[in-house]
Amino acid sequence: MKTNLYKFLAGVCLSSTLVMTTGCIEETFPTNGATEDQLTASQTATSAMLWAMPSVLNKYATIDGSYHWDWGYGSIMHVRDVMTEDMAVVSSGYDWYSSWEQNLYQGEDYIYPQFIWNYYWKAVQTTNKLIAAIDEETATEPLMGYLAAAHAYRAMFYLDMARMYEFLPNDKTEGANVEGLTVPIVTESTTEQDARNNPRVPRQEMADFILSDLDFAEQHIEKLEEDVKALPHLDAVYGLKARLYMWLENYTEARTYARQAINASGLNPMSEDECLSTSNGFNNIDAWMWGSQMVTEDDVVQTGILNWASWMCNETSFGYSGQAPYILIGASLYDRMSDTDFRKKMWKAPEGGMLEGETEFLTSSSPTFGYFGDRLPEYASVKFRPAEGNCDDYTVGAATAFPLMRVEEMYFIEAEAAAQVGDAQAATLLTNFMASYRDPDYVTSATGEDLIEEIVFQKRIELWGEGQTFFDVKRLNMSVTRGYEGTNFAAEKRFNTNGRPAWMNISIVQTEKNNNAALIGFENPDPSQVYEPWVSDAEE
């Protein structure tokens, strides 16, 4: 695959807003459990199944065809982020995510929700194969560690799906018969016959299933001998429990497990130098609880353009974002940040802003790109750097890492959970974190709902670009506001919602209904184009 973006796209239709239906897709998921040839006692084969789980995070081409958002879990994270008000995109015509940004073609017949559905069920199938391959009764301790990792990975995938597909009330679509329903459950023992009549399960049933996976993982994960951050360990299991209990609004348990995750991780929040490093800024897996690591030989790296660095690092000459579509922080989010908060330097300051000139940028050896500080627009992100700060050689720069879970998230879960139950320590928890690790001048006088909103705001800043804000917006029934004076969202993306957006109830696709009769009549409504973009007084 050619890695020069312009050459690569020659002859390819650049409009990613074409009406692409799912009619040509033959793959159907969920499937039945592992096939007989996968159920092997071979240690080598079982080890391969273990490493297939972190590998599936960077699996591309899950759908037949050349869709340049089809590059794995990082792309799903990006999809969730562009559905919020926190990530704006300046497009040159290469923006393959514009349908999610514009709320177009999100119904069951379109390719965009098909990608999400196909990706997750292939990922779940990967975990089910390993679980099916190991007999608990005869497994050695190392194999029980493998099994624990598989249960943790499966829990992460199902928790994502549960929160993305669960229908919750909104201001534009109605779904009374599906409210609170998540997705079908497919395990290692699910047969093809079962899968063909497998209904969506309600929130509590899904929660019980996820918790059973996490309880198993918690009991056995310390038997996992592989000490690498690409696999989950006890801190990540605790972190998943914290996320689960936040979804369930069981804030006491969420707070408990967030603190246990912090303690088990042995990590400190990333320092200013670590966050702003031009060579190691948010590309070093060792700084996180759990992450995905790519190497030069990985297929996504070899594509040059279908990988995390291509879409998330504005400072590359080989990727998409370096040539527009640039990824930006929403102006209202940036403008609310304190100038004494060092995180504000992770985005290019507007001209005349207090932090103008305070951010260090990379320089390309290509005269076409040169110094990225001159090239990038205001509010452009430099949070995610290419590996080793190499912005020109994709075999180096794209062989990077991205975070699945950071200890910083646990501090914010702990603080919000305390605030949700009215604990007077909540403000202290937030202030201690912020003043110790992010902004020495930080103070807050917020209480009650205002304090919860402030905690979530600071969490949005901290986890910008990491695919987590979507879940808080949906859980807390927060509005998305992209239309306002001074907005940096394109005109066709300036939606203002009254509470959680309708588009955050992801559609289950027609291809699954074709093979699973229990889903017929239990569809999430199509949210496409139910909002009109905001227009300023000057434009009316």
Coordinates of C-alpha atoms in Angstrom, one line a residue, residues 181-397:
L181 CA -31.9 -2.8 26.3
T182 CA -28.3 -3.4 25.4
V183 CA -27.1 -6.1 23.1
P184 CA -27.3 -9.9 22.9
I185 CA -24.9 -12.0 24.9
V186 CA -22.7 -14.4 23.0
T187 CA -20.3 -16.6 25.0
E188 CA -17.9 -19.4 24.2
S189 CA -20.8 -21.9 24.6
T190 CA -23.4 -20.1 22.4
T191 CA -24.4 -22.2 19.5
E192 CA -25.4 -21.0 16.1
Q193 CA -29.0 -22.0 16.8
D194 CA -28.9 -19.9 20.0
A195 CA -27.4 -17.0 18.1
R196 CA -30.3 -17.0 15.6
N197 CA -32.8 -16.2 18.4
N198 CA -30.8 -14.2 20.8
P199 CA -32.5 -11.1 22.2
R200 CA -31.1 -7.8 23.5
V201 CA -30.7 -8.1 27.3
P202 CA -31.6 -5.4 29.8
R203 CA -29.0 -3.4 31.6
Q204 CA -29.0 -5.4 34.8
E205 CA -28.6 -8.8 33.1
M206 CA -25.7 -7.4 31.0
A207 CA -24.2 -5.9 34.1
D208 CA -24.4 -9.3 35.9
F209 CA -22.7 -11.0 33.0
I210 CA -19.9 -8.4 32.8
L211 CA -19.4 -8.6 36.5
S212 CA -19.1 -12.3 36.4
D213 CA -16.3 -11.9 33.8
L214 CA -14.5 -9.3 36.0
D215 CA -14.9 -11.4 39.2
F216 CA -13.2 -14.3 37.4
A217 CA -10.5 -12.0 36.1
E218 CA -9.9 -10.5 39.6
Q219 CA -9.6 -14.0 41.1
H220 CA -7.0 -15.3 38.6
I221 CA -5.3 -12.4 36.8
E222 CA -2.3 -12.4 39.1
K223 CA -1.5 -15.8 37.6
L224 CA -0.8 -14.1 34.3
E225 CA 3.0 -14.2 33.9
E226 CA 3.3 -11.8 31.0
D227 CA 4.1 -8.5 32.5
V228 CA 3.2 -6.2 29.7
K229 CA 0.8 -3.3 29.5
A230 CA -0.9 -4.6 26.4
L231 CA -2.5 -7.2 28.6
P232 CA -4.8 -6.3 31.5
H233 CA -3.6 -6.8 35.1
L234 CA -5.3 -6.4 38.4
D235 CA -5.3 -2.6 38.3
A236 CA -7.1 -2.7 34.9
V237 CA -9.7 -5.2 36.3
Y238 CA -10.4 -2.9 39.2
G239 CA -10.6 0.0 36.7
L240 CA -13.2 -1.9 34.6
K241 CA -15.2 -2.5 37.7
A242 CA -15.1 1.2 38.5
R243 CA -16.4 2.0 35.0
L244 CA -19.1 -0.6 35.3
Y245 CA -20.4 0.7 38.6
M246 CA -20.4 4.3 37.2
W247 CA -22.6 3.1 34.4
L248 CA -24.9 1.4 37.0
E249 CA -24.9 4.6 39.1
N250 CA -23.6 2.5 42.1
Y251 CA -21.3 5.3 43.1
T252 CA -20.2 3.7 46.4
E253 CA -18.8 0.7 44.6
A254 CA -17.4 2.8 41.8
R255 CA -15.4 4.9 44.3
T256 CA -14.1 1.8 46.0
Y257 CA -12.8 0.2 42.9
A258 CA -11.4 3.4 41.5
R259 CA -9.2 3.7 44.6
Q260 CA -8.2 0.0 44.4
A261 CA -7.2 0.6 40.8
I262 CA -5.1 3.6 41.8
N263 CA -3.4 1.6 44.6
A264 CA -2.8 -1.5 42.5
S265 CA -1.4 0.4 39.5
G266 CA 1.6 1.8 41.4
L267 CA 1.5 4.7 39.0
N268 CA 1.6 8.5 39.4
P269 CA -0.4 10.7 37.0
M270 CA 1.7 11.7 34.0
S271 CA 3.9 14.8 34.7
E272 CA 4.0 18.0 32.7
D273 CA 7.2 16.9 31.0
E274 CA 5.7 13.5 30.1
C275 CA 2.5 15.0 28.7
L276 CA 4.2 17.7 26.7
S277 CA 7.2 15.7 25.5
T278 CA 7.6 15.9 21.7
S279 CA 9.1 12.4 21.5
N280 CA 7.2 10.6 24.2
G281 CA 4.0 12.6 24.6
F282 CA 1.0 10.1 25.0
N283 CA 2.8 7.5 23.0
N284 CA 4.5 5.6 25.8
I285 CA 2.5 2.6 27.1
D286 CA 4.6 2.4 30.3
A287 CA 2.9 5.5 31.6
W288 CA -0.6 3.9 31.6
M289 CA -2.5 1.1 33.3
W290 CA -3.4 -0.6 30.0
G291 CA -2.8 0.3 26.4
S292 CA -2.3 -0.9 22.9
Q293 CA 1.2 -1.0 21.4
M294 CA 2.0 -1.2 17.7
V295 CA 5.3 -2.3 16.1
T296 CA 6.7 -1.7 12.7
E297 CA 5.7 -5.1 11.4
D298 CA 2.0 -4.6 12.2
D299 CA -0.3 -4.4 9.2
V300 CA -1.8 -1.1 10.4
V301 CA 1.6 0.5 10.6
Q302 CA 2.6 -0.9 7.2
T303 CA -0.5 0.8 5.6
G304 CA 1.1 4.1 6.6
I305 CA -2.3 5.8 6.9
L306 CA -4.8 3.4 8.6
N307 CA -3.5 3.6 12.2
W308 CA -3.7 5.7 15.4
A309 CA -0.8 8.1 14.4
S310 CA -2.3 8.8 11.0
W311 CA -5.6 10.0 12.5
M312 CA -4.7 11.3 15.9
C313 CA -1.3 13.0 15.4
N314 CA -1.6 16.3 13.6
E315 CA 2.2 16.5 13.4
T316 CA 2.9 13.9 10.7
S317 CA 3.8 14.1 7.0
F318 CA 2.5 10.6 6.3
G319 CA -0.9 10.6 8.0
Y320 CA -4.3 11.9 7.4
S321 CA -4.5 14.5 10.3
G322 CA -1.2 16.1 9.3
Q323 CA -2.7 17.1 6.0
A324 CA -6.2 17.9 7.3
P325 CA -8.5 16.7 8.6
Y326 CA -6.9 18.3 11.6
I327 CA -8.3 17.4 15.0
L328 CA -9.0 20.3 17.3
I329 CA -10.3 20.8 20.8
G330 CA -13.7 22.4 20.9
A331 CA -13.2 26.2 21.4
S332 CA -15.6 26.4 24.4
L333 CA -13.7 23.6 26.2
Y334 CA -10.3 25.2 25.6
D335 CA -11.4 28.7 26.5
R336 CA -12.8 27.5 29.8
M337 CA -9.4 26.1 30.9
S338 CA -7.2 28.0 33.2
D339 CA -4.0 29.4 31.7
T340 CA -2.1 28.0 34.7
D341 CA -3.2 24.4 33.8
F342 CA -0.3 23.0 31.8
R343 CA -2.7 20.7 29.8
K344 CA -3.8 23.8 27.9
K345 CA -0.4 23.6 26.1
M346 CA -1.5 20.4 24.4
W347 CA -3.4 22.5 21.9
K348 CA -2.2 25.4 19.7
A349 CA -3.2 28.6 21.4
P350 CA -5.3 31.1 19.5
E351 CA -3.5 34.2 18.2
G352 CA -3.2 36.7 21.0
G353 CA -4.0 34.1 23.7
M354 CA -2.0 34.0 26.9
L355 CA -0.3 30.7 25.9
E356 CA 0.6 31.7 22.4
G357 CA 4.1 30.5 21.7
E358 CA 4.2 28.3 24.8
T359 CA 3.6 25.0 22.9
E360 CA 6.6 23.2 21.3
F361 CA 5.9 21.7 17.9
L362 CA 7.6 19.1 15.7
T363 CA 9.3 20.0 12.4
S364 CA 9.1 17.8 9.3
S365 CA 12.2 17.3 7.1
S366 CA 9.8 17.7 4.2
P367 CA 9.6 21.3 2.9
T368 CA 6.0 20.7 2.2
F369 CA 5.2 20.5 5.9
G370 CA 8.1 22.2 7.7
Y371 CA 7.4 23.6 11.2
F372 CA 4.0 22.3 12.3
G373 CA 3.5 25.4 14.5
D374 CA 3.1 27.4 11.4
R375 CA 1.0 24.9 9.6
L376 CA -1.6 23.9 12.2
P377 CA -4.8 25.9 12.9
E378 CA -5.7 27.4 16.2
Y379 CA -6.9 24.8 18.8
A380 CA -5.1 22.0 16.9
S381 CA -4.0 19.1 19.1
V382 CA -0.5 18.1 19.8
K383 CA -1.5 15.8 22.7
F384 CA -0.7 12.6 20.7
R385 CA 2.8 12.6 19.2
P386 CA 4.2 10.1 16.7
A387 CA 6.5 7.5 18.2
E388 CA 9.9 8.9 19.0
G389 CA 8.7 12.2 17.7
N390 CA 9.3 11.0 14.1
C391 CA 6.8 12.8 11.9
D392 CA 8.2 11.6 8.6
D393 CA 9.0 7.9 8.7
Y394 CA 5.7 5.9 9.2
T395 CA 7.6 2.7 10.0
V396 CA 8.8 4.6 13.2
G397 CA 6.2 7.2 13.8

